[in-house]
Structures are given as structure tokens and as C-alpha cells.
Coordinates of C-alpha atoms in Angstrom, one line a residue:
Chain A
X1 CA 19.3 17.6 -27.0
X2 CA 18.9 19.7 -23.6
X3 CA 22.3 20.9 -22.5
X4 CA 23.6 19.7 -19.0
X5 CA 25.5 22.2 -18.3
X6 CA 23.5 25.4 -19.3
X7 CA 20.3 26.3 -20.2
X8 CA 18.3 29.4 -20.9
X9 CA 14.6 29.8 -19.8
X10 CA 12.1 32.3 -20.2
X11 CA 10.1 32.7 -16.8
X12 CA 7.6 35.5 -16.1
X13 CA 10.4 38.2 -14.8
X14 CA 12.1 37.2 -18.3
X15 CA 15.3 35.3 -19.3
X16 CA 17.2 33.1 -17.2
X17 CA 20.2 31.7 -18.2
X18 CA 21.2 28.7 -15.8
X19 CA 24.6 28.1 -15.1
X20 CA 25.2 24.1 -13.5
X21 CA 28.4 22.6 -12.5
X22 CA 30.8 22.4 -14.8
X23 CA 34.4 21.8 -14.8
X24 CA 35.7 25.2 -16.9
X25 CA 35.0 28.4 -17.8
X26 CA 35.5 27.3 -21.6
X27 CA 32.9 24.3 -20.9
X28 CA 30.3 27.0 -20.0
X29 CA 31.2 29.0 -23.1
X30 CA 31.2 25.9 -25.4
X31 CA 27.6 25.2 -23.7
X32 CA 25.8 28.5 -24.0
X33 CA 27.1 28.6 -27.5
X34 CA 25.7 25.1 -28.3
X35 CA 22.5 26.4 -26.5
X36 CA 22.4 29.2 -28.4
X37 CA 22.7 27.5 -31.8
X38 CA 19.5 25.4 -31.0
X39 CA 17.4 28.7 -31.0
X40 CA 15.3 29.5 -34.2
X41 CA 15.8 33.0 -33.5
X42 CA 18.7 34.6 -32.2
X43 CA 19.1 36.2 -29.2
X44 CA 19.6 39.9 -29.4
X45 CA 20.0 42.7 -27.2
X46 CA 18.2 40.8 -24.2
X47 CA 18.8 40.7 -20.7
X48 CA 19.1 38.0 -18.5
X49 CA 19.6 37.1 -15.0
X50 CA 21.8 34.2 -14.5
X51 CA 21.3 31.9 -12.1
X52 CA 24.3 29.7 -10.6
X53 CA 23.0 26.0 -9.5
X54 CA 26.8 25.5 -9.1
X55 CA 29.5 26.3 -6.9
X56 CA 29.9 30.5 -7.0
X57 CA 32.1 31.5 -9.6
X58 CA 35.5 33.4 -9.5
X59 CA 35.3 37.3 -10.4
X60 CA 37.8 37.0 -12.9
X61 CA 35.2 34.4 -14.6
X62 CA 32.0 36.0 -13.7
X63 CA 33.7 39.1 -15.4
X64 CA 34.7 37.7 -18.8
X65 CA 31.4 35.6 -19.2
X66 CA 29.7 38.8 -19.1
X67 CA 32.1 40.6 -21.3
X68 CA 31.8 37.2 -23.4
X69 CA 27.5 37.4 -23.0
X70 CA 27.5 41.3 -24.1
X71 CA 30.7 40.7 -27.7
X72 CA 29.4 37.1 -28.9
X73 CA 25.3 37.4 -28.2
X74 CA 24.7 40.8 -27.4
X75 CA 23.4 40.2 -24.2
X76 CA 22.7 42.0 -21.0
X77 CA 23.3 40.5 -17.6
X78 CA 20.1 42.0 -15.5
X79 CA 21.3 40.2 -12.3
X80 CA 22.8 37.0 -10.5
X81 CA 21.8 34.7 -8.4
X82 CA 23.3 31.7 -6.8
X83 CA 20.9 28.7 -6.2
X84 CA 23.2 26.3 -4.4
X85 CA 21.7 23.5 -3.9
X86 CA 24.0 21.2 -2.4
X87 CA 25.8 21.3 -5.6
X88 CA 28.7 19.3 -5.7
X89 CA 32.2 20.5 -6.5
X90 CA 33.2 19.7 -10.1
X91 CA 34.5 16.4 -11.1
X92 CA 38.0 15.7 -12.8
X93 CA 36.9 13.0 -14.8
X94 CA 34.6 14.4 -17.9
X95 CA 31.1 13.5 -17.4
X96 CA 29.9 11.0 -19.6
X97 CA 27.3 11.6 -22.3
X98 CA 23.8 10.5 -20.8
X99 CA 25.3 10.4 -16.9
X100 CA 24.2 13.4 -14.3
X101 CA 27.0 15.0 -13.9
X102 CA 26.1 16.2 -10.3
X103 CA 25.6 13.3 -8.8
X104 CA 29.2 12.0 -9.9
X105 CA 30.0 11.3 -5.6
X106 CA 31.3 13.9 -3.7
X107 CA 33.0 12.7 -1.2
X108 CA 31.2 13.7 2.2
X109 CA 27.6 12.5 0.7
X110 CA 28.3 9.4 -0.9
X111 CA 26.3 6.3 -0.7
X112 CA 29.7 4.5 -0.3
X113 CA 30.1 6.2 3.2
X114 CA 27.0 6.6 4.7
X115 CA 24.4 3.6 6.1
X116 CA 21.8 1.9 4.5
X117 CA 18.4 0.0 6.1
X118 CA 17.4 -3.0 4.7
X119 CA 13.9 -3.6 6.0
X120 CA 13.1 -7.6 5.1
X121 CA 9.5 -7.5 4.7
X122 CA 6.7 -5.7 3.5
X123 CA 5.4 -2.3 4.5
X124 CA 1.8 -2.0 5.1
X125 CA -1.3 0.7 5.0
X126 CA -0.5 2.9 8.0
X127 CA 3.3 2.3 8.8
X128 CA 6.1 4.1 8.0
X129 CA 9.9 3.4 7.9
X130 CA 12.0 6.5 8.0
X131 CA 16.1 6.9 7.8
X132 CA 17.1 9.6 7.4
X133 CA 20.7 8.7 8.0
X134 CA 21.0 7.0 4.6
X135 CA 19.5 4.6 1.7
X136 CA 16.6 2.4 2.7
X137 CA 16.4 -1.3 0.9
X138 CA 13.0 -2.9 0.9
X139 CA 12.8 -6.6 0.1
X140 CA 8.9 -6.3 -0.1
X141 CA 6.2 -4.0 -1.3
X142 CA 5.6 -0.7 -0.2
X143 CA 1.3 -0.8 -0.2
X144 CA -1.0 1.9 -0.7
X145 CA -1.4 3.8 2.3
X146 CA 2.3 3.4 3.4
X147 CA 4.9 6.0 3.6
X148 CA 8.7 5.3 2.9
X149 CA 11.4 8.4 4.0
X150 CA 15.3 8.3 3.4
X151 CA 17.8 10.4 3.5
X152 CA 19.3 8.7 0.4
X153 CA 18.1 6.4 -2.1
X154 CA 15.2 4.0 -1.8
X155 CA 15.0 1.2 -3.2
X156 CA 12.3 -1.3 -3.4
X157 CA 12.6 -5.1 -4.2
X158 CA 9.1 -5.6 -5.0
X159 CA 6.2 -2.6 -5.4
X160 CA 6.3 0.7 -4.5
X161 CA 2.2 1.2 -4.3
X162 CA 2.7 4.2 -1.2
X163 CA 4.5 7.5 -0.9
X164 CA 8.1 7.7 -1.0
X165 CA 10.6 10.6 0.0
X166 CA 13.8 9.9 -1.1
X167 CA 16.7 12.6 -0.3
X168 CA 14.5 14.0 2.5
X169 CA 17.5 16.4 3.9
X170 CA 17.1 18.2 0.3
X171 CA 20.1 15.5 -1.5
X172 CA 18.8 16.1 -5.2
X173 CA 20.4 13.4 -6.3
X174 CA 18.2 10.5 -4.7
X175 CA 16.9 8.1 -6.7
X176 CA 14.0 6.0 -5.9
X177 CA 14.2 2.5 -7.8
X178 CA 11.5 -0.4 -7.7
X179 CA 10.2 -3.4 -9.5
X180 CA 6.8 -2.0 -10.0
X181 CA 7.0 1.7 -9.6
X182 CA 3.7 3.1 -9.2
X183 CA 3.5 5.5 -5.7
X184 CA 0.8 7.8 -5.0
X185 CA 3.4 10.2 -4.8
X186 CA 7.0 10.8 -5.1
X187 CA 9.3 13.2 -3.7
X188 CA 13.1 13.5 -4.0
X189 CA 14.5 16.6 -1.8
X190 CA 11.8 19.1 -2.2
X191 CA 10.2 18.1 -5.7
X192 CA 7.5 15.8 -5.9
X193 CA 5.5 13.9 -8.5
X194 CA 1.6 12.5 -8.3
X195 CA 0.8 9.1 -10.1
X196 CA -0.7 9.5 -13.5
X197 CA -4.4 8.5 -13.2
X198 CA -5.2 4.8 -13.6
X199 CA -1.1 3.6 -14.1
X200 CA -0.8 0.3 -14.2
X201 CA 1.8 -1.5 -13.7
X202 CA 4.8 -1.5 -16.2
X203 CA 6.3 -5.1 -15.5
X204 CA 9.9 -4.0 -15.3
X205 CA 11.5 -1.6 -12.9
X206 CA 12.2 1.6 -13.2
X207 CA 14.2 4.6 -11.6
X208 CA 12.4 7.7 -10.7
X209 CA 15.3 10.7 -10.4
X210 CA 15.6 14.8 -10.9
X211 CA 16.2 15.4 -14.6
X212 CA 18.1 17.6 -15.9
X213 CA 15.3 19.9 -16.4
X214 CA 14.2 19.8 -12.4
X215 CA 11.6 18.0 -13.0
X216 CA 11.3 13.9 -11.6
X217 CA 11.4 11.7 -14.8
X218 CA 10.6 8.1 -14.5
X219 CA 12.6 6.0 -16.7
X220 CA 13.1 2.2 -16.8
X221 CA 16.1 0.9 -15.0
X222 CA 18.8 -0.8 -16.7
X223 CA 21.7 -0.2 -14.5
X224 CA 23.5 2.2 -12.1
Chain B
X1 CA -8.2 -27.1 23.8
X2 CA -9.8 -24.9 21.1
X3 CA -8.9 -22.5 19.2
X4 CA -9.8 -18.4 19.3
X5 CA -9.6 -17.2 15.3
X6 CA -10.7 -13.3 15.0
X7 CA -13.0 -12.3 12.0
X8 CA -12.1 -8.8 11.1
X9 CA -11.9 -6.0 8.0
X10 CA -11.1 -3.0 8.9
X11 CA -13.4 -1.5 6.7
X12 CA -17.3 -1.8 7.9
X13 CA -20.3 -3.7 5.4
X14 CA -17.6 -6.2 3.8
X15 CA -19.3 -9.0 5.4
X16 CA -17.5 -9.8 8.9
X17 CA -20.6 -10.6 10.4
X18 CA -22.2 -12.6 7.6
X19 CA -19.1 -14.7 7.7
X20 CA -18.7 -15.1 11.0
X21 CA -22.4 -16.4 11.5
X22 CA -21.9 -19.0 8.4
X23 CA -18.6 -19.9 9.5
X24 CA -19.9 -20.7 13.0
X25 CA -23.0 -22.3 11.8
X26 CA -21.1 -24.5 9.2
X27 CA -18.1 -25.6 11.5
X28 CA -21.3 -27.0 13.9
X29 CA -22.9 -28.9 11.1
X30 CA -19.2 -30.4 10.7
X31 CA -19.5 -31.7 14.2
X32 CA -17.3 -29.0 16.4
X33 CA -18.1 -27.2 19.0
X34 CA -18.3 -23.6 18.5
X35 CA -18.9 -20.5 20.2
X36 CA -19.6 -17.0 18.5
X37 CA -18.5 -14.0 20.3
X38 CA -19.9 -10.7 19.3
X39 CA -17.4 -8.3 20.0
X40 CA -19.0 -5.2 18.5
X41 CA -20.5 -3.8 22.4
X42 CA -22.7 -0.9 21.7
X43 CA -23.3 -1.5 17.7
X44 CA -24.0 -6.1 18.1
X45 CA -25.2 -7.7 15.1
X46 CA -24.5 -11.1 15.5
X47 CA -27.5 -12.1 17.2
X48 CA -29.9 -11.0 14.4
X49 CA -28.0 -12.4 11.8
X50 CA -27.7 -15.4 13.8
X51 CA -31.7 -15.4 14.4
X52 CA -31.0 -15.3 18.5
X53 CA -31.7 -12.5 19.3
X54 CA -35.4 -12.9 21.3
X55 CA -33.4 -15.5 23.6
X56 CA -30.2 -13.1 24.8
X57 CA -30.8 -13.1 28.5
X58 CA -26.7 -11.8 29.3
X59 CA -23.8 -10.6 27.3
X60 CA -20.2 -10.4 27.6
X61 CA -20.4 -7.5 30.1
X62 CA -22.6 -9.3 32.5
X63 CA -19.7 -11.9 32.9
X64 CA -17.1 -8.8 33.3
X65 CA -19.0 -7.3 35.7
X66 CA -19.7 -10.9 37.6
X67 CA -23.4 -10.5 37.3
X68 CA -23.8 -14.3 36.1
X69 CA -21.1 -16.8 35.1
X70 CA -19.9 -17.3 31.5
X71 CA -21.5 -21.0 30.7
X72 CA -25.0 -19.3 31.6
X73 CA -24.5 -16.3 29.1
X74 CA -24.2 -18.4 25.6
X75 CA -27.2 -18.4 24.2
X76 CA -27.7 -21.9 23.0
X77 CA -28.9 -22.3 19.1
X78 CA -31.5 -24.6 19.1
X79 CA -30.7 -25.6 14.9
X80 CA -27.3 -27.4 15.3
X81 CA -25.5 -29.2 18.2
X82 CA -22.7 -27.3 20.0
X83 CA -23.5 -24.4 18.6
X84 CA -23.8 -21.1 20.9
X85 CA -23.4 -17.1 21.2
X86 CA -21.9 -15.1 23.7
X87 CA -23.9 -11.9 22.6
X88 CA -22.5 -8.0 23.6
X89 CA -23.8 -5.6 25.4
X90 CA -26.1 -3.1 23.2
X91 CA -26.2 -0.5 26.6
X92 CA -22.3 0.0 26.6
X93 CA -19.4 1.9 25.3
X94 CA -16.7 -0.5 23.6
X95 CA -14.5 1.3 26.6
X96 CA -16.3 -0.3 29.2
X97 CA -14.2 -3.4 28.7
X98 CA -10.2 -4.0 28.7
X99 CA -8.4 -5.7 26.3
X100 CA -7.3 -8.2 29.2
X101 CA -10.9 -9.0 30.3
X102 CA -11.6 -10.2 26.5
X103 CA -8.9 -12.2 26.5
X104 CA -9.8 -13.9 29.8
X105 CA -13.5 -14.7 28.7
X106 CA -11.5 -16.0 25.6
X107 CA -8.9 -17.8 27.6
X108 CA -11.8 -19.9 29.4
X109 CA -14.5 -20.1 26.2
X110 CA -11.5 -21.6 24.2
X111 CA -11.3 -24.5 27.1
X112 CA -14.0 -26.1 26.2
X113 CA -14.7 -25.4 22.3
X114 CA -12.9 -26.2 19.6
X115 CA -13.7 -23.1 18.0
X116 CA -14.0 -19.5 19.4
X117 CA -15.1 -17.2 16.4
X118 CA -15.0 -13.3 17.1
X119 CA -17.1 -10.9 15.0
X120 CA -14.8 -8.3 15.6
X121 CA -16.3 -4.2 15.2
X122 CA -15.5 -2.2 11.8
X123 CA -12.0 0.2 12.5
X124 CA -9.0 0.1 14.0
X125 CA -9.5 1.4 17.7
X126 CA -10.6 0.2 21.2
X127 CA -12.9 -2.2 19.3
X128 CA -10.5 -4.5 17.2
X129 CA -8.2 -4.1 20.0
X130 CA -10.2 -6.0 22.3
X131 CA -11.6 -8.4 20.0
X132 CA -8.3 -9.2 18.8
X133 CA -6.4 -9.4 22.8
X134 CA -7.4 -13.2 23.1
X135 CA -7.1 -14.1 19.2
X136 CA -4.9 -17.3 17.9
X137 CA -5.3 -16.6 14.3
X138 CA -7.3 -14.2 12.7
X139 CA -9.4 -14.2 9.4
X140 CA -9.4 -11.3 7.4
X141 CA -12.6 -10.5 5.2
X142 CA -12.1 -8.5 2.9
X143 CA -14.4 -7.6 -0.8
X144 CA -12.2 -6.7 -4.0
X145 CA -12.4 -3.1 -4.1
X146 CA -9.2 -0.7 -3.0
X147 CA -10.9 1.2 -0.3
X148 CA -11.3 -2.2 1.2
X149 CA -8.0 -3.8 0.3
X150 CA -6.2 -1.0 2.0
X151 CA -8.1 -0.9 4.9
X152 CA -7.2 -4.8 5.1
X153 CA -3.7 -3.9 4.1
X154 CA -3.4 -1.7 7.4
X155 CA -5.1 -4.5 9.7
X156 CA -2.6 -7.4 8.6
X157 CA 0.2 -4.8 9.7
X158 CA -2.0 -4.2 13.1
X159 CA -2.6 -8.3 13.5
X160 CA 1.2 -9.2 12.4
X161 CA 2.4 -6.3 14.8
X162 CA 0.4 -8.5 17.8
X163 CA 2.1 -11.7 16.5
X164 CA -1.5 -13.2 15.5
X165 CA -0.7 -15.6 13.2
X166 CA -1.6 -17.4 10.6
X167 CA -3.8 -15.4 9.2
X168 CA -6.2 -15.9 6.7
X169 CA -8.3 -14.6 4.0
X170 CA -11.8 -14.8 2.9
X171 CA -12.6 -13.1 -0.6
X172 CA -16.1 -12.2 -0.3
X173 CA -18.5 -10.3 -3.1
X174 CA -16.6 -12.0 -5.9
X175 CA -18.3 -11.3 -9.0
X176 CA -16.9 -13.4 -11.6
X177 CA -19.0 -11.8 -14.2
X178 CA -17.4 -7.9 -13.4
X179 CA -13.8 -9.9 -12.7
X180 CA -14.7 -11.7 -16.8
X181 CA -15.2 -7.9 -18.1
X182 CA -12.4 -6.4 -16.2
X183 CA -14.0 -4.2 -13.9
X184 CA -13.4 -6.1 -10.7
X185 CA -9.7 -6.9 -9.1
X186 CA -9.2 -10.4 -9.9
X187 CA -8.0 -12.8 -6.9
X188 CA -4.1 -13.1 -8.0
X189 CA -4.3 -8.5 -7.4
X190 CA -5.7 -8.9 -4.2
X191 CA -3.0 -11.5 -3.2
X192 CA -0.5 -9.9 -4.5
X193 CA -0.8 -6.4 -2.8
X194 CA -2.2 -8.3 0.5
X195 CA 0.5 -11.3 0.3
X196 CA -1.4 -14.0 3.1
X197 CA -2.8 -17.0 2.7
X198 CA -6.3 -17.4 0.9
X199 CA -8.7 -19.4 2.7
X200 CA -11.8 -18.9 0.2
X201 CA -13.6 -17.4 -1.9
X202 CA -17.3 -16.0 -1.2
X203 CA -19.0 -15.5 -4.5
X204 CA -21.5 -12.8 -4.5
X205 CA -25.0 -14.0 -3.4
X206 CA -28.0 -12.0 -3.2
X207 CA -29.6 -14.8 -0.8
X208 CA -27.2 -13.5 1.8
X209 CA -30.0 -10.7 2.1
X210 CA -32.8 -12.8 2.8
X211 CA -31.2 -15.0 5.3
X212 CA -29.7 -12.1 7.2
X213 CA -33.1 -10.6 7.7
X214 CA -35.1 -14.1 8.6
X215 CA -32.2 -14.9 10.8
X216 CA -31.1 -18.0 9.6
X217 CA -27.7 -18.2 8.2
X218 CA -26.9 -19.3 4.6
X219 CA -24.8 -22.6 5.4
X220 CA -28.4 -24.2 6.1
X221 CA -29.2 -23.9 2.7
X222 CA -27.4 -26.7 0.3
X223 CA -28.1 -25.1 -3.2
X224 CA -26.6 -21.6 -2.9
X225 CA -23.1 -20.5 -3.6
X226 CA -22.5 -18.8 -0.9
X227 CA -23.5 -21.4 1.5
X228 CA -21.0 -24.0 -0.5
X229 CA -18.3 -21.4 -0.3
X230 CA -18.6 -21.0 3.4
X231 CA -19.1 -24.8 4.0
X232 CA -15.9 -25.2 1.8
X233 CA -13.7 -22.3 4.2
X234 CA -14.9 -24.4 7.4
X235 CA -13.8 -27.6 6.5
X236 CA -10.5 -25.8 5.4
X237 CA -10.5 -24.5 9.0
X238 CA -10.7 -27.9 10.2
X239 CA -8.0 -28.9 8.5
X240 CA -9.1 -30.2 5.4
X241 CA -7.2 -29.7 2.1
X242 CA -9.6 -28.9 -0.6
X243 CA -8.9 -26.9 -3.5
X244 CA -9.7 -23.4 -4.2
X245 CA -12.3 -23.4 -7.2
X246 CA -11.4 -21.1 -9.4
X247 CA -15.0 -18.5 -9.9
X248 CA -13.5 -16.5 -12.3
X249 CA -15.6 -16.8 -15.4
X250 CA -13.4 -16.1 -18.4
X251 CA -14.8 -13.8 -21.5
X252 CA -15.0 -15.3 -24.7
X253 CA -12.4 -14.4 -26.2
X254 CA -10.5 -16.3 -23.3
X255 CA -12.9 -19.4 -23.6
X256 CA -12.0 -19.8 -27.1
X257 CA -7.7 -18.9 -26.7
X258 CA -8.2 -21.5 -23.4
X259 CA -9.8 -24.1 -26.0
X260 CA -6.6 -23.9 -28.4
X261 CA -4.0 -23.6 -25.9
X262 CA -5.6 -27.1 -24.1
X263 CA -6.4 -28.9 -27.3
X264 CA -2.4 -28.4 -28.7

């Protein structure tokens, strides 16, 4: 099972060892641990260059995760860098087991706070609905040749045949949800997705979101 | 008064003028009168298709520019009663004439017909604008491919935008054979991504050549599909309620699963 709180890449300047929001130091320790457990081959005498998609952390914490990285694994911290993206603070409440722990509402970004569209009919080759102020709700198809933009989510009571941009003031945590999901393309914040060639259609809906991997994974949807 | 219904596509070489001339022709032979308006100025077709095009004397732009008066540019058809064309002009630009003038010749044509059919031009510029300023209701033609569809798609949008309503749709190229073997969208895809009202289905008809190029349209023939299709749209037009057949021919396997399923 991946981790959601740490993971460790290999990317062409070498190891990474990602770092996302958590709620204590001794959660990130419990996590590189577990991550470190599913290697084959252990770990020893690297470097790596960890990279915070999380609030910065205190120097008291950075300090004894390093002294931690260099005792337990034998590791080297090359350098760090903080990716920020919008992260959200951590939660008090312990994530559940399959939920996304960043999109667990913060309060200035919430979908409970901020406006939604409903646009009662269907959009058609050549027009485009954009609101970027909050979620857009479609009771109708989205066709080929259409182009739907939100600030939040988007969701589509019918089929999503166009292009969608869902969280396009960089919100990662955007979904895009319809009854027949097949878009030309899909983009939440500044990733984006192409339609497999020749998809038909599934004939339930489904929720396209960022995985935990930073990729957009397209799953069927059962429920919020 | 009449009615002004626009024939139009979007996409160019999915039939608008073939219908147009069939539809016209056939809602004659049912007894209306009906005037064809070519509004593709600079590119017109009509008139060959329609077989008139030796006896066009003025066009559309004569009458904008008050060079004769509008009864005295149709162009009679000499086949049918009440039948007649109000040809364009091949000399000029579709930005010689304003959306407002179309709508007046249509305004006046629409007086004294009970049908004012538009062939309107391929594309979504100066040309459909002006053939669709003095529509009622507009048909959309349209052939089951996607290039087409979506070209149709952005049309509806266009026509709906204008408040032209209802509007319609003609199926045309159906190939039940290639819909039987699954390589042709089948009518229930194309209504579902389009979402308007069907108004028939044109099955692909190689006679559609030969009476295009001798200038007389299919309608006057009784035997061939297409004719019978286009005769069936017309009379829908008039208000007639008769039922869709359906032209998709089934594969065998579907035959035989049909058989069982109706025998139980």
C-alpha cells in the first residue's frame, strides 16, 4: 500500500524523500519507517533531498528527523525543499484509512463557504462556462468541443464529452465528478490527463481527482 | 402566413442542399406552397440541384439592391405547382448583404408561402448568420460521423443562442449495414450527444448522385429510399404524425436473440 504521508522516489538528480501533511513528528517517523520496510533492499548510506508538500517544519523537528534519517537508515540529507502547494494545515481528527488527508476542509477554501453555479442545461461545441469563484453543477452534458473551468469542483449531471479544468486557481484538491466521464482532457490545478484512445463509456459515474501519487486517477464514484 | 425553417450543418458536403431541394420539392407535391431560398451568395448550388439554373434571370441581391421586385425574382419550377427559387448571387461576397435585409426578403416571402426553406452556406460566419436572421425553426442536417456531430453540436448552441426554435433533425447517410457491424454511430448516439428532436432519417442512396447532376430532385422518384425518407420528413413538417422507421438492420446474432426474446 503507498504511504500518504511519505514517500520516497528516485528522480534523475537521485532520491527524494516526500514529506506531506501530517499531524506529528512521530507520524512521519512511523511512515518513513513503514516506507522503508516495503523496500527489497535496504537503504544504506544514501542521500536524499527531501521535499516538504506540507506546511514548513519546526527546526527542532527538521533537526531530529535528520539526526533520526542519519542513526535508524543511515541516510544523508543532500538538501530541502518546500513545495507548498496550498497545503492545508494539519487536521485534528486522524485521517481515515482510504480518505485524502489534504483535502480534509480547511477553513478559508471550503466548498461549504464559497459559491457554486448550477448551469441548467447543456453545454455545447464552442461555449464555455467558467467560475472561477467556486464549484460549477451541470444538469446536462458537457459535448465534445466544449470547455468547462472552476475554481472548485465540477460536477456534471449527465456527460462530460469536453475539456474540464477543475481547481483552476491551482486548489489540488478539485474533483471533477460525472455520470459518463469521458473528457478530451482533464485538468485539476495544474495537472492534466488526455482520454485513453477509443473510451467508451463506463455506464456509472465516476470521480476524476489527484492521487496520492500526483497523478489524476479516475475511479468510480460511490460517495463523498 | 407561412413559415421560414433554416436548413443548416455546420459542417460542408453533409447534404444541406440535397435536402433542402427534396424537402422543397416534396412539401409541393403535398400541395403547399413553397419557396427555396439559396443563401449560400458567392458559392449557390441550389439551382443545379434543383435543375433551374438556365432560367435564373435575378437573385436575392437584385431585390436588395432594388433592381427588380421580389415576386419577379423566383424562378418558377415548371414540375410541381407552387413551387419556386429565389436563387443568390454567384458575383458577390456573402458581405454584400445584412443580416436584416435577409430577414426582410424573408419577412415578405413568408407572406405568401406556407413554406420558406433556406439552404443555408457550410460554417459558422457571415453566411449562417444571414441565412439564419429571418428563420422560425431551423432543421439541422447532419451525417453520423463525429466531425460532423460536433460541428452540429456547435450550431444548435449558435441556433438556441438566437432563440430559433424548434429545431429539428434530419439523419442523413445512414448506413444500416455499417450501423449492423458496428462501425457507424447508431441513431440513439447521435441523439444522445445532440439531445433535439429527430425529424428523419435519410438512408444512404447512391441515386442522390444521379439526380443531383440531371437536376431533378430525388422526391420525383417513388421507388428509392431516399426519396420515401424525404417524402416521409415533409409530411412530418406539415404536421403529420408518422412514425420513425427504424433502418437499422440488426446482425445475426441480434436477428436470432430478437426471435427468442419476441417468441417468449
Amino acid at each position: 500500500m503507498a504511504n500518504s504521508i511519505v514517500a520516497i522516489r528516485a528522480y534523475r538528480d537521485g532520491l527524494h524523500l516526500i514529506i506531506r501533511p501530517h499531524l506529528s513528528i512521530a507520524e512521519v517517523e512511523e511512515a518513513i519507517q513503514q516506507e522503508m520496510s516495503r523496500m527489497n533492499q535496504p537503504l544504506v548510506g544514501a542521500s536524499v533531498q527531501i521535499d516538504l508538500k506540507c506546511p514548513l517544519l519546526k527546526a527542532e523537528e527538521m533537526a531530529y528527523l535528520k539526526s533520526k534519517l542519519q542513526e535508524t537508515y543511515n541516510l544523508t540529507v543532500r538538501s530541502i525543499e518546500a513545495f507548498d502547494e496550498q497545503a492545508p494545515p494539519p487536521i485534528a481528527a486522524a485521517p481515515t484509512t482510504h480518505a485524502l488527508p489534504q483535502r480534509t476542509e480547511m477553513p478559508n477554501n471550503s466548498r461549504d463557504s464559497e459559491p457554486s453555479r448550477i448551469i441548467p442545461y447543456t453545454i455545447r461545441s464552442g461555449q464555455t462556462e467558467d467560475f472561477p469563484q467556486g464549484s460549477l453543477i451541470i444538469y446536462g452534458d458537457v459535448n465534445s468541443g466544449a470547455e468547462v473551468r472552476a475554481g472548485g469542483d465540477i460536477v456534471v449531471l449527465g456527460a462530460l464529452r469536453g475539456n474540464a479544468h477543475a481547481g483552476i486557481n491551482g486548489r489540488l484538491s478539485a474533483v471533477v465528478i460525472a455520470m459518463d466521464l469521458v473528457p478530451v482532457q482533464l485538468q485539476i490545478g495544474n495537472f492534466i490527463s488526455r482520454r485513453p484512445i477509443n473510451q467508451k463509456p463506463r455506464g456509472y459515474p465516476e470521480i476524476a481527482r489527484i492521487g496520492v501519487e500526483d497523478v489524476i486517477i479516475v475511479e468510480k464514484f460511490v460517495k463523498f | 402566413m407561412g413559415k421560414v425553417i433554416v436548413v443548416t450543418s455546420g459542417k460542408g458536403g453533409v447534404g444541406k442542399t440535397t435536402s433542402t431541394a427534396n424537402l422543397g420539392t416534396a412539401l409541393a407535391l403535398l400541395g403547399k406552397t413553397v419557396v427555396v431560398v439559396d443563401a449560400d451568395v458567392g458559392l449557390r448550388n441550389l439551382d443545379i440541384v434543383m435543375g433551374l439554373e438556365s432560367r435564373i434571370v435575378y437573385t436575392s441581391m437584385d431585390v436588395i439592391e432594388k433592381q427588380c421586385e421580389l415576386g419577379k425574382a423566383l424562378v418558377k419550377d415548371r414540375r410541381v405547382d407552387g413551387l419556386t427559387l429565389l436563387a443568390a448571387s454567384q458575383k458577390n461576397n456573402k458581405d454584400d448583404i445584412q443580416p436584416e435585409q435577409m430577414k426582410a426578403i424573408c419577412d415578405k416571402l413568408k407572406a405568401s408561402h406556407d413554406f420558406v426553406l433556406i439552404d443555408s452556406p457550410a460554417g459558422i460566419e457571415r453566411g449562417f448568420i444571414n441565412a439564419s436572421a429571418g428563420a422560425d425553426e431551423a432543421i439541422i442536417v447532419t451525417t453520423p460521423d463525429v466531425s460532423a456531430i460536433r460541428d452540429a453540436d456547435r450550431i444548435i448552441g449558435l441556433l438556441q443562442h438566437a432563440g430559433i426554435e424548434p429545431i429539428n433533425l434530419v439523419l442523413n447517410r445512414f448506413s444500416p449495414q455499417l450501423v449492423g457491424n458496428g462501425s457507424m454511430m447508431d441513431q440513439e448516439d447521435v441523439l444522445d450527444i445532440l439531445n433535439i428532436d429527430l425529424i428523419g432519417i435519410v438512408p444512404e442512396d447512391t441515386g442522390v448522385i444521379t439526380s443531383t447532376n440531371r437536376g431533378i430532385p430525388l422526391v420525383y422518384e417513388d421507388a428509392s429510399p431516399g426519396s420515401q425518407a424525404y417524402m416521409r420528413i415533409a409530411r412530418r413538417l406539415t404536421g403529420q404524425r408518422i412514425p420513425i422507421p427504424d433502418l437499422e438492420q440488426k446482425g445475426f446474432l441480434s436477428n436470432i436473440v430478437n426471435w427468442f426474446t419476441r417468441n417468449r
